[in-house]
Amino acid sequence: MKIFYGWWVLLGLFLIYAANNGILMYTLPLFYPELIDEFGWSSAEVTRPAALFYVVAAVLTPFIGALFDRYSTRLIMLLGIVALIAALCFYPAITSLHQLTAIYIVFALGLAACGLVPNMLILTRWFKRNRGLAMGLLLTGSTVGGAVFPLVARETLITQGWRQAVLMIAILGSVMMVGAVLLLVRNRPQELGLNVDGDASPAEAEHAAVTVSAGPTLRQAVQMPVFYILAFVTGALWFATVSMLQHQSIFIGKDLGVDAARLPLIFSLFFWCAIIGKLLLGWLSDKLNKLWVMFSTVLSLILGLALLRLVSADNIFMLYAYAVVFGMGFGGTFSMIQQVLADYFAGASYGKILALMTAIDSLAGAAGIRYLGAVRDAQGSYLSAFDLLIILCAVSAVLIVVLIHRSRNAILA
């Protein structure tokens, strides 16, 4: 039986997403303690370029997103990949914070062109009936990258230093992304004479297209109360998770004194557990109410942060417990955010709505990064910042219960 080519497209998107997210968001923070030691930067300074990265990405995403409807999405992705590769190759040569900042601005441009939005857009063109499964597999890609790339960089980081480690993962990431976009990814099934989901007849594909066209427009979406509830919930969760992803290496490596050999192992455990969280909770979301599943992932984030709040240098077991619990919560939360947004807003305008939500979440993530850095520099500790993250997650959990109550009333009505 011939395999539907959409699955090969999904493999290509998976490799691209695993490389760009796995390196930029999940592996480069591993080197922050090394940058602090070499250049004498503070925690706020070393994470400032990453915060700017999220702001620039938030601004660029809606504008670049509009280009996907007019030009080849695959071509725009290729240009974004080239930009990422160029910036990664310059990364080992940095000697100043200004240079690092410039590199992260290029990262933002590249990721806006080849990150979540174009990947999701191409995926929705190829899949309808199997979209939930395809989406879950794609979103797992970023976490797989976060689990694999720190291990790939570990030995080189220990023996040759951070510059060679960055160069090595840049080469591996370049091969993955360029090979995938050229050999596997295609814009639409119609380019190969195929239909959505591999349906045999155009009529079936046309029926799927009509189904996809249902859903609110962007103007209608921003007039819905649920849009603002979800914007706060997802923004708060991005504030918490993105800030932790950028600062946990500093807290673990500098404040707790965990050495450079063990730090990549903790990072890898974190992301392997995030993979489990995405797959397990994604499976549960097909069996149970998605909002209740999302509620459980937020509780996992709260518990993980509470564990980290109690970690001490002589209690490494608690640190591994944090990696497991918060990792599963992080993976499940990110996956459930995408599924809940699709449930509420899927339709002809979903790409625009997703781009706007992604921009809001990116700004929230940038604010979280800056906040944690400012707190540590001012107080010499992250602990009070961790308390705010716990509060934000708790408020998000309450709002999710509100959405559950609203949806139940709508069904009864």
mmCIF file with all atom_site columns, C-alpha atoms in Angstrom, residues 147-346:
data_model
loop_
_atom_site.group_PDB
_atom_site.id
_atom_site.type_symbol
_atom_site.label_atom_id
_atom_site.label_alt_id
_atom_site.label_comp_id
_atom_site.label_asym_id
_atom_site.label_entity_id
_atom_site.label_seq_id
_atom_site.pdbx_PDB_ins_code
_atom_site.Cartn_x
_atom_site.Cartn_y
_atom_site.Cartn_z
_atom_site.occupancy
_atom_site.B_iso_or_equiv
_atom_site.pdbx_formal_charge
_atom_site.auth_seq_id
_atom_site.auth_comp_id
_atom_site.auth_asym_id
_atom_site.auth_atom_id
_atom_site.pdbx_PDB_model_num
ATOM 1   C CA . ALA A 1 147 ? 15.948  16.330 24.364 1.00 0.00 ? 147 ALA A CA 1
ATOM 2   C CA . VAL A 1 148 ? 18.510  15.439 21.692 1.00 0.00 ? 148 VAL A CA 1
ATOM 3   C CA . PHE A 1 149 ? 20.556  18.574 21.003 1.00 0.00 ? 149 PHE A CA 1
ATOM 4   C CA . PRO A 1 150 ? 21.774  19.112 24.610 1.00 0.00 ? 150 PRO A CA 1
ATOM 5   C CA . LEU A 1 151 ? 23.094  15.529 24.605 1.00 0.00 ? 151 LEU A CA 1
ATOM 6   C CA . VAL A 1 152 ? 24.742  16.096 21.218 1.00 0.00 ? 152 VAL A CA 1
ATOM 7   C CA . ALA A 1 153 ? 26.425  19.245 22.555 1.00 0.00 ? 153 ALA A CA 1
ATOM 8   C CA . ARG A 1 154 ? 27.391  17.791 25.953 1.00 0.00 ? 154 ARG A CA 1
ATOM 9   C CA . GLU A 1 155 ? 30.706  16.070 25.149 1.00 0.00 ? 155 GLU A CA 1
ATOM 10  C CA . THR A 1 156 ? 31.951  18.919 22.962 1.00 0.00 ? 156 THR A CA 1
ATOM 11  C CA . LEU A 1 157 ? 30.945  21.458 25.622 1.00 0.00 ? 157 LEU A CA 1
ATOM 12  C CA . ILE A 1 158 ? 32.965  19.600 28.250 1.00 0.00 ? 158 ILE A CA 1
ATOM 13  C CA . THR A 1 159 ? 36.061  18.893 26.141 1.00 0.00 ? 159 THR A CA 1
ATOM 14  C CA . GLN A 1 160 ? 36.273  21.797 23.670 1.00 0.00 ? 160 GLN A CA 1
ATOM 15  C CA . GLY A 1 161 ? 34.115  24.589 25.097 1.00 0.00 ? 161 GLY A CA 1
ATOM 16  C CA . TRP A 1 162 ? 30.837  26.276 24.217 1.00 0.00 ? 162 TRP A CA 1
ATOM 17  C CA . ARG A 1 163 ? 31.983  27.800 20.903 1.00 0.00 ? 163 ARG A CA 1
ATOM 18  C CA . GLN A 1 164 ? 32.729  24.436 19.323 1.00 0.00 ? 164 GLN A CA 1
ATOM 19  C CA . ALA A 1 165 ? 29.543  22.990 20.815 1.00 0.00 ? 165 ALA A CA 1
ATOM 20  C CA . VAL A 1 166 ? 27.430  25.720 19.183 1.00 0.00 ? 166 VAL A CA 1
ATOM 21  C CA . LEU A 1 167 ? 29.168  25.191 15.856 1.00 0.00 ? 167 LEU A CA 1
ATOM 22  C CA . MET A 1 168 ? 28.531  21.456 15.980 1.00 0.00 ? 168 MET A CA 1
ATOM 23  C CA . ILE A 1 169 ? 24.796  21.763 16.648 1.00 0.00 ? 169 ILE A CA 1
ATOM 24  C CA . ALA A 1 170 ? 24.603  24.483 13.975 1.00 0.00 ? 170 ALA A CA 1
ATOM 25  C CA . ILE A 1 171 ? 25.994  22.050 11.381 1.00 0.00 ? 171 ILE A CA 1
ATOM 26  C CA . LEU A 1 172 ? 23.636  19.251 12.446 1.00 0.00 ? 172 LEU A CA 1
ATOM 27  C CA . GLY A 1 173 ? 20.636  21.590 12.506 1.00 0.00 ? 173 GLY A CA 1
ATOM 28  C CA . SER A 1 174 ? 21.504  22.972 9.071  1.00 0.00 ? 174 SER A CA 1
ATOM 29  C CA . VAL A 1 175 ? 21.588  19.512 7.506  1.00 0.00 ? 175 VAL A CA 1
ATOM 30  C CA . MET A 1 176 ? 18.240  18.616 9.087  1.00 0.00 ? 176 MET A CA 1
ATOM 31  C CA . MET A 1 177 ? 16.415  21.807 8.070  1.00 0.00 ? 177 MET A CA 1
ATOM 32  C CA . VAL A 1 178 ? 17.791  22.296 4.559  1.00 0.00 ? 178 VAL A CA 1
ATOM 33  C CA . GLY A 1 179 ? 17.456  18.617 3.675  1.00 0.00 ? 179 GLY A CA 1
ATOM 34  C CA . ALA A 1 180 ? 13.872  18.510 4.952  1.00 0.00 ? 180 ALA A CA 1
ATOM 35  C CA . VAL A 1 181 ? 12.602  21.633 3.190  1.00 0.00 ? 181 VAL A CA 1
ATOM 36  C CA . LEU A 1 182 ? 14.203  20.699 -0.145 1.00 0.00 ? 182 LEU A CA 1
ATOM 37  C CA . LEU A 1 183 ? 13.539  16.969 -0.218 1.00 0.00 ? 183 LEU A CA 1
ATOM 38  C CA . LEU A 1 184 ? 10.301  16.452 1.745  1.00 0.00 ? 184 LEU A CA 1
ATOM 39  C CA . VAL A 1 185 ? 8.176   19.561 2.262  1.00 0.00 ? 185 VAL A CA 1
ATOM 40  C CA . ARG A 1 186 ? 5.647   20.653 -0.366 1.00 0.00 ? 186 ARG A CA 1
ATOM 41  C CA . ASN A 1 187 ? 3.131   23.497 -0.078 1.00 0.00 ? 187 ASN A CA 1
ATOM 42  C CA . ARG A 1 188 ? -0.068  21.654 -1.001 1.00 0.00 ? 188 ARG A CA 1
ATOM 43  C CA . PRO A 1 189 ? -1.141  18.153 -2.027 1.00 0.00 ? 189 PRO A CA 1
ATOM 44  C CA . GLN A 1 190 ? -2.462  19.594 -5.307 1.00 0.00 ? 190 GLN A CA 1
ATOM 45  C CA . GLU A 1 191 ? 1.153   20.279 -6.387 1.00 0.00 ? 191 GLU A CA 1
ATOM 46  C CA . LEU A 1 192 ? 1.601   16.505 -6.618 1.00 0.00 ? 192 LEU A CA 1
ATOM 47  C CA . GLY A 1 193 ? -1.854  15.781 -8.001 1.00 0.00 ? 193 GLY A CA 1
ATOM 48  C CA . LEU A 1 194 ? -3.088  14.629 -4.580 1.00 0.00 ? 194 LEU A CA 1
ATOM 49  C CA . ASN A 1 195 ? -5.990  15.551 -2.308 1.00 0.00 ? 195 ASN A CA 1
ATOM 50  C CA . VAL A 1 196 ? -6.272  16.319 1.412  1.00 0.00 ? 196 VAL A CA 1
ATOM 51  C CA . ASP A 1 197 ? -5.640  13.205 3.562  1.00 0.00 ? 197 ASP A CA 1
ATOM 52  C CA . GLY A 1 198 ? -4.884  11.290 0.347  1.00 0.00 ? 198 GLY A CA 1
ATOM 53  C CA . ASP A 1 199 ? -8.577  11.046 -0.559 1.00 0.00 ? 199 ASP A CA 1
ATOM 54  C CA . ALA A 1 200 ? -9.205  9.352  -3.857 1.00 0.00 ? 200 ALA A CA 1
ATOM 55  C CA . SER A 1 201 ? -11.606 11.914 -5.302 1.00 0.00 ? 201 SER A CA 1
ATOM 56  C CA . PRO A 1 202 ? -11.590 15.717 -5.488 1.00 0.00 ? 202 PRO A CA 1
ATOM 57  C CA . ALA A 1 203 ? -15.161 15.673 -4.151 1.00 0.00 ? 203 ALA A CA 1
ATOM 58  C CA . GLU A 1 204 ? -13.961 14.282 -0.826 1.00 0.00 ? 204 GLU A CA 1
ATOM 59  C CA . ALA A 1 205 ? -11.234 16.912 -0.672 1.00 0.00 ? 205 ALA A CA 1
ATOM 60  C CA . GLU A 1 206 ? -13.737 19.618 -1.574 1.00 0.00 ? 206 GLU A CA 1
ATOM 61  C CA . HIS A 1 207 ? -15.988 18.465 1.259  1.00 0.00 ? 207 HIS A CA 1
ATOM 62  C CA . ALA A 1 208 ? -13.035 18.712 3.641  1.00 0.00 ? 208 ALA A CA 1
ATOM 63  C CA . ALA A 1 209 ? -12.240 22.207 2.372  1.00 0.00 ? 209 ALA A CA 1
ATOM 64  C CA . VAL A 1 210 ? -15.845 23.322 2.982  1.00 0.00 ? 210 VAL A CA 1
ATOM 65  C CA . THR A 1 211 ? -15.633 21.951 6.514  1.00 0.00 ? 211 THR A CA 1
ATOM 66  C CA . VAL A 1 212 ? -12.384 23.785 7.114  1.00 0.00 ? 212 VAL A CA 1
ATOM 67  C CA . SER A 1 213 ? -13.907 27.089 5.948  1.00 0.00 ? 213 SER A CA 1
ATOM 68  C CA . ALA A 1 214 ? -16.281 27.090 8.930  1.00 0.00 ? 214 ALA A CA 1
ATOM 69  C CA . GLY A 1 215 ? -15.210 29.008 11.987 1.00 0.00 ? 215 GLY A CA 1
ATOM 70  C CA . PRO A 1 216 ? -14.950 32.635 13.120 1.00 0.00 ? 216 PRO A CA 1
ATOM 71  C CA . THR A 1 217 ? -13.158 35.318 11.178 1.00 0.00 ? 217 THR A CA 1
ATOM 72  C CA . LEU A 1 218 ? -10.425 37.299 12.911 1.00 0.00 ? 218 LEU A CA 1
ATOM 73  C CA . ARG A 1 219 ? -12.846 40.194 13.475 1.00 0.00 ? 219 ARG A CA 1
ATOM 74  C CA . GLN A 1 220 ? -15.429 37.856 14.976 1.00 0.00 ? 220 GLN A CA 1
ATOM 75  C CA . ALA A 1 221 ? -12.822 36.143 17.147 1.00 0.00 ? 221 ALA A CA 1
ATOM 76  C CA . VAL A 1 222 ? -11.624 39.361 18.801 1.00 0.00 ? 222 VAL A CA 1
ATOM 77  C CA . GLN A 1 223 ? -15.236 40.156 19.711 1.00 0.00 ? 223 GLN A CA 1
ATOM 78  C CA . MET A 1 224 ? -15.603 36.880 21.634 1.00 0.00 ? 224 MET A CA 1
ATOM 79  C CA . PRO A 1 225 ? -14.966 36.878 25.437 1.00 0.00 ? 225 PRO A CA 1
ATOM 80  C CA . VAL A 1 226 ? -13.337 33.461 25.125 1.00 0.00 ? 226 VAL A CA 1
ATOM 81  C CA . PHE A 1 227 ? -10.622 35.022 22.930 1.00 0.00 ? 227 PHE A CA 1
ATOM 82  C CA . TYR A 1 228 ? -9.492  37.251 25.784 1.00 0.00 ? 228 TYR A CA 1
ATOM 83  C CA . ILE A 1 229 ? -9.723  34.510 28.383 1.00 0.00 ? 229 ILE A CA 1
ATOM 84  C CA . LEU A 1 230 ? -7.547  32.269 26.226 1.00 0.00 ? 230 LEU A CA 1
ATOM 85  C CA . ALA A 1 231 ? -5.198  35.165 25.438 1.00 0.00 ? 231 ALA A CA 1
ATOM 86  C CA . PHE A 1 232 ? -4.616  35.685 29.171 1.00 0.00 ? 232 PHE A CA 1
ATOM 87  C CA . VAL A 1 233 ? -4.315  31.970 29.930 1.00 0.00 ? 233 VAL A CA 1
ATOM 88  C CA . THR A 1 234 ? -1.896  31.208 27.097 1.00 0.00 ? 234 THR A CA 1
ATOM 89  C CA . GLY A 1 235 ? 0.030   34.437 27.702 1.00 0.00 ? 235 GLY A CA 1
ATOM 90  C CA . ALA A 1 236 ? 0.405   33.662 31.408 1.00 0.00 ? 236 ALA A CA 1
ATOM 91  C CA . LEU A 1 237 ? 1.531   30.111 30.674 1.00 0.00 ? 237 LEU A CA 1
ATOM 92  C CA . TRP A 1 238 ? 4.052   31.360 28.101 1.00 0.00 ? 238 TRP A CA 1
ATOM 93  C CA . PHE A 1 239 ? 5.268   33.938 30.643 1.00 0.00 ? 239 PHE A CA 1
ATOM 94  C CA . ALA A 1 240 ? 5.941   31.092 33.074 1.00 0.00 ? 240 ALA A CA 1
ATOM 95  C CA . THR A 1 241 ? 7.291   28.392 30.768 1.00 0.00 ? 241 THR A CA 1
ATOM 96  C CA . VAL A 1 242 ? 9.400   30.507 28.405 1.00 0.00 ? 242 VAL A CA 1
ATOM 97  C CA . SER A 1 243 ? 11.019  32.397 31.271 1.00 0.00 ? 243 SER A CA 1
ATOM 98  C CA . MET A 1 244 ? 11.875  29.099 32.981 1.00 0.00 ? 244 MET A CA 1
ATOM 99  C CA . LEU A 1 245 ? 13.335  27.669 29.782 1.00 0.00 ? 245 LEU A CA 1
ATOM 100 C CA . GLN A 1 246 ? 15.665  30.650 29.502 1.00 0.00 ? 246 GLN A CA 1
ATOM 101 C CA . HIS A 1 247 ? 16.624  30.928 33.172 1.00 0.00 ? 247 HIS A CA 1
ATOM 102 C CA . GLN A 1 248 ? 16.636  27.386 34.545 1.00 0.00 ? 248 GLN A CA 1
ATOM 103 C CA . SER A 1 249 ? 20.207  26.777 33.352 1.00 0.00 ? 249 SER A CA 1
ATOM 104 C CA . ILE A 1 250 ? 21.396  29.857 35.287 1.00 0.00 ? 250 ILE A CA 1
ATOM 105 C CA . PHE A 1 251 ? 19.506  28.841 38.425 1.00 0.00 ? 251 PHE A CA 1
ATOM 106 C CA . ILE A 1 252 ? 20.672  25.227 38.236 1.00 0.00 ? 252 ILE A CA 1
ATOM 107 C CA . GLY A 1 253 ? 24.211  25.908 36.995 1.00 0.00 ? 253 GLY A CA 1
ATOM 108 C CA . LYS A 1 254 ? 25.095  29.103 38.884 1.00 0.00 ? 254 LYS A CA 1
ATOM 109 C CA . ASP A 1 255 ? 22.798  29.336 41.924 1.00 0.00 ? 255 ASP A CA 1
ATOM 110 C CA . LEU A 1 256 ? 22.774  25.621 42.734 1.00 0.00 ? 256 LEU A CA 1
ATOM 111 C CA . GLY A 1 257 ? 26.301  24.962 41.453 1.00 0.00 ? 257 GLY A CA 1
ATOM 112 C CA . VAL A 1 258 ? 25.451  21.974 39.248 1.00 0.00 ? 258 VAL A CA 1
ATOM 113 C CA . ASP A 1 259 ? 28.459  21.296 36.989 1.00 0.00 ? 259 ASP A CA 1
ATOM 114 C CA . ALA A 1 260 ? 28.556  21.526 33.184 1.00 0.00 ? 260 ALA A CA 1
ATOM 115 C CA . ALA A 1 261 ? 28.661  17.738 32.793 1.00 0.00 ? 261 ALA A CA 1
ATOM 116 C CA . ARG A 1 262 ? 25.391  17.155 34.667 1.00 0.00 ? 262 ARG A CA 1
ATOM 117 C CA . LEU A 1 263 ? 23.470  20.175 33.369 1.00 0.00 ? 263 LEU A CA 1
ATOM 118 C CA . PRO A 1 264 ? 22.836  18.748 29.843 1.00 0.00 ? 264 PRO A CA 1
ATOM 119 C CA . LEU A 1 265 ? 21.564  15.523 31.428 1.00 0.00 ? 265 LEU A CA 1
ATOM 120 C CA . ILE A 1 266 ? 18.996  17.455 33.460 1.00 0.00 ? 266 ILE A CA 1
ATOM 121 C CA . PHE A 1 267 ? 17.984  19.406 30.352 1.00 0.00 ? 267 PHE A CA 1
ATOM 122 C CA . SER A 1 268 ? 17.605  16.200 28.356 1.00 0.00 ? 268 SER A CA 1
ATOM 123 C CA . LEU A 1 269 ? 15.516  14.543 31.096 1.00 0.00 ? 269 LEU A CA 1
ATOM 124 C CA . PHE A 1 270 ? 13.311  17.644 31.167 1.00 0.00 ? 270 PHE A CA 1
ATOM 125 C CA . PHE A 1 271 ? 12.594  17.420 27.452 1.00 0.00 ? 271 PHE A CA 1
ATOM 126 C CA . TRP A 1 272 ? 12.159  13.640 27.315 1.00 0.00 ? 272 TRP A CA 1
ATOM 127 C CA . CYS A 1 273 ? 9.509   14.063 29.995 1.00 0.00 ? 273 CYS A CA 1
ATOM 128 C CA . ALA A 1 274 ? 8.002   16.890 27.923 1.00 0.00 ? 274 ALA A CA 1
ATOM 129 C CA . ILE A 1 275 ? 7.728   14.412 25.038 1.00 0.00 ? 275 ILE A CA 1
ATOM 130 C CA . ILE A 1 276 ? 5.907   11.982 27.319 1.00 0.00 ? 276 ILE A CA 1
ATOM 131 C CA . GLY A 1 277 ? 3.645   14.820 28.436 1.00 0.00 ? 277 GLY A CA 1
ATOM 132 C CA . LYS A 1 278 ? 2.768   15.773 24.866 1.00 0.00 ? 278 LYS A CA 1
ATOM 133 C CA . LEU A 1 279 ? 2.047   12.208 23.783 1.00 0.00 ? 279 LEU A CA 1
ATOM 134 C CA . LEU A 1 280 ? 0.230   11.051 26.926 1.00 0.00 ? 280 LEU A CA 1
ATOM 135 C CA . LEU A 1 281 ? -1.895  14.145 27.394 1.00 0.00 ? 281 LEU A CA 1
ATOM 136 C CA . GLY A 1 282 ? -2.491  14.393 23.654 1.00 0.00 ? 282 GLY A CA 1
ATOM 137 C CA . TRP A 1 283 ? -3.855  10.844 23.756 1.00 0.00 ? 283 TRP A CA 1
ATOM 138 C CA . LEU A 1 284 ? -6.015  11.706 26.774 1.00 0.00 ? 284 LEU A CA 1
ATOM 139 C CA . SER A 1 285 ? -7.363  14.774 24.979 1.00 0.00 ? 285 SER A CA 1
ATOM 140 C CA . ASP A 1 286 ? -8.973  12.453 22.405 1.00 0.00 ? 286 ASP A CA 1
ATOM 141 C CA . LYS A 1 287 ? -10.691 10.554 25.240 1.00 0.00 ? 287 LYS A CA 1
ATOM 142 C CA . LEU A 1 288 ? -11.565 13.358 27.678 1.00 0.00 ? 288 LEU A CA 1
ATOM 143 C CA . ASN A 1 289 ? -12.572 17.019 27.706 1.00 0.00 ? 289 ASN A CA 1
ATOM 144 C CA . LYS A 1 290 ? -9.580  18.951 26.349 1.00 0.00 ? 290 LYS A CA 1
ATOM 145 C CA . LEU A 1 291 ? -10.049 21.749 28.861 1.00 0.00 ? 291 LEU A CA 1
ATOM 146 C CA . TRP A 1 292 ? -9.855  19.326 31.798 1.00 0.00 ? 292 TRP A CA 1
ATOM 147 C CA . VAL A 1 293 ? -6.696  17.825 30.305 1.00 0.00 ? 293 VAL A CA 1
ATOM 148 C CA . MET A 1 294 ? -5.250  21.335 29.955 1.00 0.00 ? 294 MET A CA 1
ATOM 149 C CA . PHE A 1 295 ? -6.206  22.016 33.582 1.00 0.00 ? 295 PHE A CA 1
ATOM 150 C CA . SER A 1 296 ? -4.185  18.967 34.653 1.00 0.00 ? 296 SER A CA 1
ATOM 151 C CA . THR A 1 297 ? -1.122  20.167 32.732 1.00 0.00 ? 297 THR A CA 1
ATOM 152 C CA . VAL A 1 298 ? -1.266  23.528 34.513 1.00 0.00 ? 298 VAL A CA 1
ATOM 153 C CA . LEU A 1 299 ? -1.427  21.732 37.867 1.00 0.00 ? 299 LEU A CA 1
ATOM 154 C CA . SER A 1 300 ? 1.721   19.877 36.826 1.00 0.00 ? 300 SER A CA 1
ATOM 155 C CA . LEU A 1 301 ? 3.436   23.216 36.143 1.00 0.00 ? 301 LEU A CA 1
ATOM 156 C CA . ILE A 1 302 ? 2.436   24.480 39.591 1.00 0.00 ? 302 ILE A CA 1
ATOM 157 C CA . LEU A 1 303 ? 3.759   21.331 41.288 1.00 0.00 ? 303 LEU A CA 1
ATOM 158 C CA . GLY A 1 304 ? 6.994   21.478 39.301 1.00 0.00 ? 304 GLY A CA 1
ATOM 159 C CA . LEU A 1 305 ? 7.611   25.104 40.275 1.00 0.00 ? 305 LEU A CA 1
ATOM 160 C CA . ALA A 1 306 ? 6.865   24.267 43.905 1.00 0.00 ? 306 ALA A CA 1
ATOM 161 C CA . LEU A 1 307 ? 9.463   21.484 43.757 1.00 0.00 ? 307 LEU A CA 1
ATOM 162 C CA . LEU A 1 308 ? 12.021  23.850 42.245 1.00 0.00 ? 308 LEU A CA 1
ATOM 163 C CA . ARG A 1 309 ? 11.219  26.340 44.996 1.00 0.00 ? 309 ARG A CA 1
ATOM 164 C CA . LEU A 1 310 ? 12.365  23.706 47.522 1.00 0.00 ? 310 LEU A CA 1
ATOM 165 C CA . VAL A 1 311 ? 15.498  22.556 45.680 1.00 0.00 ? 311 VAL A CA 1
ATOM 166 C CA . SER A 1 312 ? 18.844  22.946 47.420 1.00 0.00 ? 312 SER A CA 1
ATOM 167 C CA . ALA A 1 313 ? 22.400  22.217 46.281 1.00 0.00 ? 313 ALA A CA 1
ATOM 168 C CA . ASP A 1 314 ? 22.552  19.085 48.447 1.00 0.00 ? 314 ASP A CA 1
ATOM 169 C CA . ASN A 1 315 ? 19.227  17.667 47.228 1.00 0.00 ? 315 ASN A CA 1
ATOM 170 C CA . ILE A 1 316 ? 19.755  16.733 43.594 1.00 0.00 ? 316 ILE A CA 1
ATOM 171 C CA . PHE A 1 317 ? 16.857  14.258 43.720 1.00 0.00 ? 317 PHE A CA 1
ATOM 172 C CA . MET A 1 318 ? 14.419  17.170 44.054 1.00 0.00 ? 318 MET A CA 1
ATOM 173 C CA . LEU A 1 319 ? 16.008  18.745 40.965 1.00 0.00 ? 319 LEU A CA 1
ATOM 174 C CA . TYR A 1 320 ? 15.384  15.625 38.894 1.00 0.00 ? 320 TYR A CA 1
ATOM 175 C CA . ALA A 1 321 ? 11.829  15.505 40.258 1.00 0.00 ? 321 ALA A CA 1
ATOM 176 C CA . TYR A 1 322 ? 11.345  19.070 39.017 1.00 0.00 ? 322 TYR A CA 1
ATOM 177 C CA . ALA A 1 323 ? 12.662  18.076 35.572 1.00 0.00 ? 323 ALA A CA 1
ATOM 178 C CA . VAL A 1 324 ? 10.148  15.222 35.383 1.00 0.00 ? 324 VAL A CA 1
ATOM 179 C CA . VAL A 1 325 ? 7.064   17.040 36.711 1.00 0.00 ? 325 VAL A CA 1
ATOM 180 C CA . PHE A 1 326 ? 7.593   20.461 35.139 1.00 0.00 ? 326 PHE A CA 1
ATOM 181 C CA . GLY A 1 327 ? 8.813   18.837 31.920 1.00 0.00 ? 327 GLY A CA 1
ATOM 182 C CA . MET A 1 328 ? 5.619   16.802 31.564 1.00 0.00 ? 328 MET A CA 1
ATOM 183 C CA . GLY A 1 329 ? 3.544   19.872 32.388 1.00 0.00 ? 329 GLY A CA 1
ATOM 184 C CA . PHE A 1 330 ? 5.420   22.002 29.876 1.00 0.00 ? 330 PHE A CA 1
ATOM 185 C CA . GLY A 1 331 ? 5.026   19.476 27.059 1.00 0.00 ? 331 GLY A CA 1
ATOM 186 C CA . GLY A 1 332 ? 1.376   18.856 27.780 1.00 0.00 ? 332 GLY A CA 1
ATOM 187 C CA . THR A 1 333 ? 0.549   22.543 28.200 1.00 0.00 ? 333 THR A CA 1
ATOM 188 C CA . PHE A 1 334 ? 2.080   23.582 24.892 1.00 0.00 ? 334 PHE A CA 1
ATOM 189 C CA . SER A 1 335 ? 0.281   20.797 23.057 1.00 0.00 ? 335 SER A CA 1
ATOM 190 C CA . MET A 1 336 ? -3.062  21.504 24.729 1.00 0.00 ? 336 MET A CA 1
ATOM 191 C CA . ILE A 1 337 ? -2.837  25.239 24.001 1.00 0.00 ? 337 ILE A CA 1
ATOM 192 C CA . GLN A 1 338 ? -2.664  24.450 20.279 1.00 0.00 ? 338 GLN A CA 1
ATOM 193 C CA . GLN A 1 339 ? -5.519  21.935 20.453 1.00 0.00 ? 339 GLN A CA 1
ATOM 194 C CA . VAL A 1 340 ? -7.814  24.207 22.483 1.00 0.00 ? 340 VAL A CA 1
ATOM 195 C CA . LEU A 1 341 ? -7.159  27.159 20.158 1.00 0.00 ? 341 LEU A CA 1
ATOM 196 C CA . ALA A 1 342 ? -7.954  24.948 17.161 1.00 0.00 ? 342 ALA A CA 1
ATOM 197 C CA . ASP A 1 343 ? -11.196 23.766 18.798 1.00 0.00 ? 343 ASP A CA 1
ATOM 198 C CA . TYR A 1 344 ? -12.383 27.335 19.312 1.00 0.00 ? 344 TYR A CA 1
ATOM 199 C CA . PHE A 1 345 ? -11.054 29.068 16.192 1.00 0.00 ? 345 PHE A CA 1
ATOM 200 C CA . ALA A 1 346 ? -10.330 26.508 13.441 1.00 0.00 ? 346 ALA A CA 1
#
